[in-house]
Coordinates of C-alpha atoms and ligand atoms in Angstrom, one line a residue:
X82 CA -211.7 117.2 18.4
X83 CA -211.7 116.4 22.1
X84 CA -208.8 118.1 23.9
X85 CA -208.5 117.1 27.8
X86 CA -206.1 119.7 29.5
X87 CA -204.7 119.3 33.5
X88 CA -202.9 121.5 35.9
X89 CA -202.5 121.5 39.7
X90 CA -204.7 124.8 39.9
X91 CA -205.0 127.7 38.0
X92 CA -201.8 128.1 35.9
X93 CA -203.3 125.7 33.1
X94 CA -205.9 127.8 32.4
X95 CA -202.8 130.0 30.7
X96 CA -202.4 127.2 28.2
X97 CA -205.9 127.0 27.6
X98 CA -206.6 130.1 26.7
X99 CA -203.9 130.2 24.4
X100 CA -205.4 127.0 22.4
X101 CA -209.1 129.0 22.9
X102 CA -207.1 131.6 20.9
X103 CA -204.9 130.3 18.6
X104 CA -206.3 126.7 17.6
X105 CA -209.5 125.8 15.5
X106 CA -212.5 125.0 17.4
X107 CA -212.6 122.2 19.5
X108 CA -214.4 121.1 22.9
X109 CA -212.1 120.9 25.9
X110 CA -212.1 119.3 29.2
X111 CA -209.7 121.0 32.1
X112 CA -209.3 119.6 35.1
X113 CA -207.7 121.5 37.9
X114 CA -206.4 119.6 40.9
X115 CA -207.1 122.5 43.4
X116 CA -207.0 119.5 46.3
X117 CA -202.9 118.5 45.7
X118 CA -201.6 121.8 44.4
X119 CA -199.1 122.8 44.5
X120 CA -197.4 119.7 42.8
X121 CA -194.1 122.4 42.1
X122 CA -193.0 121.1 45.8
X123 CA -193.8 117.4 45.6
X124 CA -191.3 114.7 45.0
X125 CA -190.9 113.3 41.5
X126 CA -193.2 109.9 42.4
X127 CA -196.0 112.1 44.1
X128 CA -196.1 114.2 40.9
X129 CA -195.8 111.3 38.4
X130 CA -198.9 109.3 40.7
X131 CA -201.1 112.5 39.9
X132 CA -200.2 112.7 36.7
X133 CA -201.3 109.4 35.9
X134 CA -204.4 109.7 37.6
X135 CA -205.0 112.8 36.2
X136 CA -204.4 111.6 32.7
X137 CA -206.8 108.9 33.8
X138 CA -209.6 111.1 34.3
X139 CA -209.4 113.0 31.3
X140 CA -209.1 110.0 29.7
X141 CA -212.0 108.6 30.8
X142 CA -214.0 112.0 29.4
X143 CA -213.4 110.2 25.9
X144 CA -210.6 113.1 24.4
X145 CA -208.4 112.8 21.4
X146 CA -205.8 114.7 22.4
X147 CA -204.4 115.8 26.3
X148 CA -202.2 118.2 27.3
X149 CA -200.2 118.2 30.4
X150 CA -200.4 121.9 30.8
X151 CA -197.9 122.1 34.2
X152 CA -194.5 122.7 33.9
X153 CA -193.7 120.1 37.1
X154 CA -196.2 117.4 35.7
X155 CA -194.4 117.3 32.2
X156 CA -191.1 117.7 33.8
X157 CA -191.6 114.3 34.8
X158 CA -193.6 112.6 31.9
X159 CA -191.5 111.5 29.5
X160 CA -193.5 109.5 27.2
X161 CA -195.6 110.7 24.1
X162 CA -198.8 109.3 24.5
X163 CA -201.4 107.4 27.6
X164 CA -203.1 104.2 27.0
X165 CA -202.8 105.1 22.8
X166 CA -203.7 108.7 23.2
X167 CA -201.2 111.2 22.1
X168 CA -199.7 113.3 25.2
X169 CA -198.2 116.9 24.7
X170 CA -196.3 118.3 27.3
X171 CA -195.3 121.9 27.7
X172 CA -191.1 121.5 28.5
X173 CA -190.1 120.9 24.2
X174 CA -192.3 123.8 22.9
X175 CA -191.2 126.1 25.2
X176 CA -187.5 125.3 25.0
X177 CA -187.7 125.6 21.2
X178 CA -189.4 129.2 21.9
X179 CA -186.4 130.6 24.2
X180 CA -183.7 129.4 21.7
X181 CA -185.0 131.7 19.3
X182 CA -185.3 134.5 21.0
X183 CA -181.6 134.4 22.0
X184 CA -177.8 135.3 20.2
X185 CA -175.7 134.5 22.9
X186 CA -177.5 131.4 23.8
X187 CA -178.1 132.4 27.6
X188 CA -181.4 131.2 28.7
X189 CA -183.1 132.5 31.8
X190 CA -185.3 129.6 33.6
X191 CA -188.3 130.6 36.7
X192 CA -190.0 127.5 37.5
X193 CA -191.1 125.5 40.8
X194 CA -188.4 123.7 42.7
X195 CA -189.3 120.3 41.2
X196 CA -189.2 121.8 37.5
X197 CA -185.6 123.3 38.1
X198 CA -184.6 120.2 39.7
X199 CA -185.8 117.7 37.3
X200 CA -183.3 119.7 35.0
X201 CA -185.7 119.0 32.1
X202 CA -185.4 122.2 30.9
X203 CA -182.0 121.9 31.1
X204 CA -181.6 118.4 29.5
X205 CA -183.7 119.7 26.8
X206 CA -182.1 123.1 25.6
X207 CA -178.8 121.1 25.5
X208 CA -180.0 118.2 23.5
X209 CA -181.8 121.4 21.1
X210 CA -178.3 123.4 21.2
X211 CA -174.9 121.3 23.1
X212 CA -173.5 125.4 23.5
X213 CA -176.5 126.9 24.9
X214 CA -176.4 127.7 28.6
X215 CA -179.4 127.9 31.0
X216 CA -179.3 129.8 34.5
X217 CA -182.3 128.6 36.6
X218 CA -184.0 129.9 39.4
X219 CA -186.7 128.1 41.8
X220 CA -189.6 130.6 42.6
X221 CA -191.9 128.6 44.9
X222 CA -194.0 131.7 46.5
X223 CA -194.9 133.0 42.9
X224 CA -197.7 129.6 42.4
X225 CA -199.4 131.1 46.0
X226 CA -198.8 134.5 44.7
X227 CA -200.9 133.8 41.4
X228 CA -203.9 131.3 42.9
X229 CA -204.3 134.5 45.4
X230 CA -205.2 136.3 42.4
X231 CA -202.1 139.4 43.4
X232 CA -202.0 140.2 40.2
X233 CA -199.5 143.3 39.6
X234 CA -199.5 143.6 43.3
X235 CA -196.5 145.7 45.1
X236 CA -195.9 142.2 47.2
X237 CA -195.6 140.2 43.9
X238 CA -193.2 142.9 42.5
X239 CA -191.0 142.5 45.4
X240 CA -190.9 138.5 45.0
X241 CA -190.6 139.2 41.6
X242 CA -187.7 141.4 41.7
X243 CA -185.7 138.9 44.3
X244 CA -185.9 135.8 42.0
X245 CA -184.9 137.7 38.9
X246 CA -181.3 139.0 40.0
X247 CA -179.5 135.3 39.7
X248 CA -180.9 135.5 36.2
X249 CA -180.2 139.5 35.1
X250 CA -176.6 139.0 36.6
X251 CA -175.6 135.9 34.3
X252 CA -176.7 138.3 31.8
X253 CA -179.5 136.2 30.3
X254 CA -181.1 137.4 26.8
X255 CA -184.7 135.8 27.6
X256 CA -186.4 134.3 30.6
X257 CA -188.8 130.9 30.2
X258 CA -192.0 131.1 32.6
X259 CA -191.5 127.6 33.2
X260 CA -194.8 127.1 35.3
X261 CA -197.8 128.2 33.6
X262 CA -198.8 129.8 36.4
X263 CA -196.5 132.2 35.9
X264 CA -197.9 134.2 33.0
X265 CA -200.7 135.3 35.7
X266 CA -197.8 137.7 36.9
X267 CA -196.7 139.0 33.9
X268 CA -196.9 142.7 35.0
X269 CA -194.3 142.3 38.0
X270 CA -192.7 140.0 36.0
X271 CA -191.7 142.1 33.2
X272 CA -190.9 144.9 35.3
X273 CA -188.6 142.9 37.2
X274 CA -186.8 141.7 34.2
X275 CA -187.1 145.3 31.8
X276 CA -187.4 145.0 28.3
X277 CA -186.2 140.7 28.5
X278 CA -188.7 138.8 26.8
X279 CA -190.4 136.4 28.6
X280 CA -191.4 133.1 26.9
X281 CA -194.5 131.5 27.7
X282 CA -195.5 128.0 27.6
X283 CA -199.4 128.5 26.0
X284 CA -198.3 130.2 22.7
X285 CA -195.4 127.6 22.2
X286 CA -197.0 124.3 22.5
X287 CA -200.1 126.0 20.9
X288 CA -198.2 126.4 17.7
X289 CA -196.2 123.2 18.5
X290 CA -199.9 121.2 18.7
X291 CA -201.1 122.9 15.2
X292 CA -197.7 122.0 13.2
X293 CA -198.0 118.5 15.1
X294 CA -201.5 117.3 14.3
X295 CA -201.9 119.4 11.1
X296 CA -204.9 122.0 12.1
X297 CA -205.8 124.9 10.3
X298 CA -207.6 128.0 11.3
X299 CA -211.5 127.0 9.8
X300 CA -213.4 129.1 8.3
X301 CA -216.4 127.2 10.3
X302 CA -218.1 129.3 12.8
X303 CA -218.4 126.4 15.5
X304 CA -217.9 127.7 18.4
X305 CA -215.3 126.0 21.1
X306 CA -216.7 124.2 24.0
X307 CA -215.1 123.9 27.7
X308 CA -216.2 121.7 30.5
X309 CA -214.3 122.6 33.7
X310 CA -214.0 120.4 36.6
X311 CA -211.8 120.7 40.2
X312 CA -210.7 118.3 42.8
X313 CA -211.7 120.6 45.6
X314 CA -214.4 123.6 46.0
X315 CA -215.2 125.8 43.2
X316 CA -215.5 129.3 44.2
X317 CA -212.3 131.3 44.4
X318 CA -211.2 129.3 41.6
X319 CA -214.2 129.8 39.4
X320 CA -214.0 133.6 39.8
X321 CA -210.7 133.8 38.6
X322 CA -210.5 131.2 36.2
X323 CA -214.1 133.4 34.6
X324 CA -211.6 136.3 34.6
X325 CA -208.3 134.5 33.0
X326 CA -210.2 133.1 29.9
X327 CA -212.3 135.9 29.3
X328 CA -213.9 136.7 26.5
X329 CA -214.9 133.0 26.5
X330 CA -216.8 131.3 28.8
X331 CA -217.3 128.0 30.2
X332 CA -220.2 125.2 29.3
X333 CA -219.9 123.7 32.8
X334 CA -218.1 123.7 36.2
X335 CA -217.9 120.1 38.0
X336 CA -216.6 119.0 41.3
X337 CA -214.9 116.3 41.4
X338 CA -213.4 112.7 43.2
X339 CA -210.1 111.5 41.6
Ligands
DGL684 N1 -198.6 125.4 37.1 C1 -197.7 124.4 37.5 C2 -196.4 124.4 36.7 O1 -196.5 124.8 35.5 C3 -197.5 124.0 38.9 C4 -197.7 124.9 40.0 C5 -197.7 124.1 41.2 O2 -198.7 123.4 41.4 O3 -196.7 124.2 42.0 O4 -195.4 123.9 37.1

């Protein structure tokens, strides 16, 4: 199977290597759009105009299967499929995670500003559980934070710390990384929020894409392929994108025109 992935940057590459980890082999195509990030700041048409053209491209790489692997991108996408090719988006997976990691039903939410005000989570969890209730909080510097690379960096644990409080004061029993460039962070994250789990988008639509379209775990030793291609240059992002999906590597790095 062909799986094309997209993401405004980095943050998709989260979601990937989930799927390198948890789904049977498969070649994938990820395209970052390192020109327009970040899209967690744009305006609902600007987002949904990438998106399309973004599915476009991936579509045009002949996949199966895409994945919208941006929390702001799938906030807005709220179809199924592309010109008759089946869509995933990361907002349903990940809401279906956090409700069962709570009692109380008190959801913590950290996404972009256009994620929280989309309210896509929050439609979402309601329509999953009418009594569940969701506190959210906007981060916009943690998406710089993350394509820098300040990883578990005293700067980030600050940030970190500040957007949490609105959350830890409503008393909430698990907090949603709701941009997938969040899980880059997950040291100052989970110090800022103690022992609170934190509930990743990768995992959850992994899982979600495995019960949907039926895969199993073979026993076949085909090994995954991955063709990487950007919008804008290569390098900073190619270092760390080597580091986030490590131990696996990448077939090819493209740059590309949209
Ligand atoms: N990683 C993206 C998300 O999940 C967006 C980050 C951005 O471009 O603002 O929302």
């Amino acid at each position: 199977m062909r799986i094309g992935v997209f993401d405004s940057g980095l943050g998709g590459l989260t979601v990937l290597k989930s799927m390198l980890d948890l789904l049977p082999p498969a070649d994938f195509v990820y395209l970052g759009d390192t020109a327009r990030l970040p899209y967690g700041s744009k305006s609902a048409a600007t987002i949904e105009n990438y998106t399309e053209q973004n599915l476009k491209f991936l579509k045009s790489k002949n996949v199966d299967v895409m994945v919208i692997a941006c929390n702001s991108a799938s906030a807005y996408f709220l179809k199924t499929e592309f010109e008759n090719t089946p869509v995933f988006t990361v907002i349903g997976p990940t809401a279906e995670a956090a409700l069962l990691n709570t009692q109380n039903k008190k959801i913590g939410l950290l996404a972009t500003r256009a994620t929280v005000n989309s309210q896509a989570y929050q439609k979402k969890i309601s329509e999953l559980d009418s009594e569940a209730i969701v506190t959210a909080q906007a981060s916009p510097l943690l998406v710089p934070f993350a394509e820098e690379g300040l990883i578990d960096d005293p700067l980030t644990n600050l940030i970190s710390f500040r957007y949490v409080q609105t959350l830890l004061k409503e008393n909430v029993e698990c907090v949603i990384l709701g941009c997938t460039h969040y899980p880059l962070l997950i040291h100052s994250l989970q110090k800022a929020v103690g022992d609170l789990p934190l509930i990743e988008s990768g995992p959850a639509l992994s899982y979600h894409m495995i019960r949907e379209l039926n895969l199993s775990k073979s026993t076949e030793k085909k090994k995954s392929t991955v063709e990487i291609y950007t919008t804008d240059q290569l390098g900073h992002f190619q270092i760390w994108a080597e580091k986030i999906l490590q131990p696996y590597t990448c077939d090819s790095w493209n740059l590309i025109n949209l």
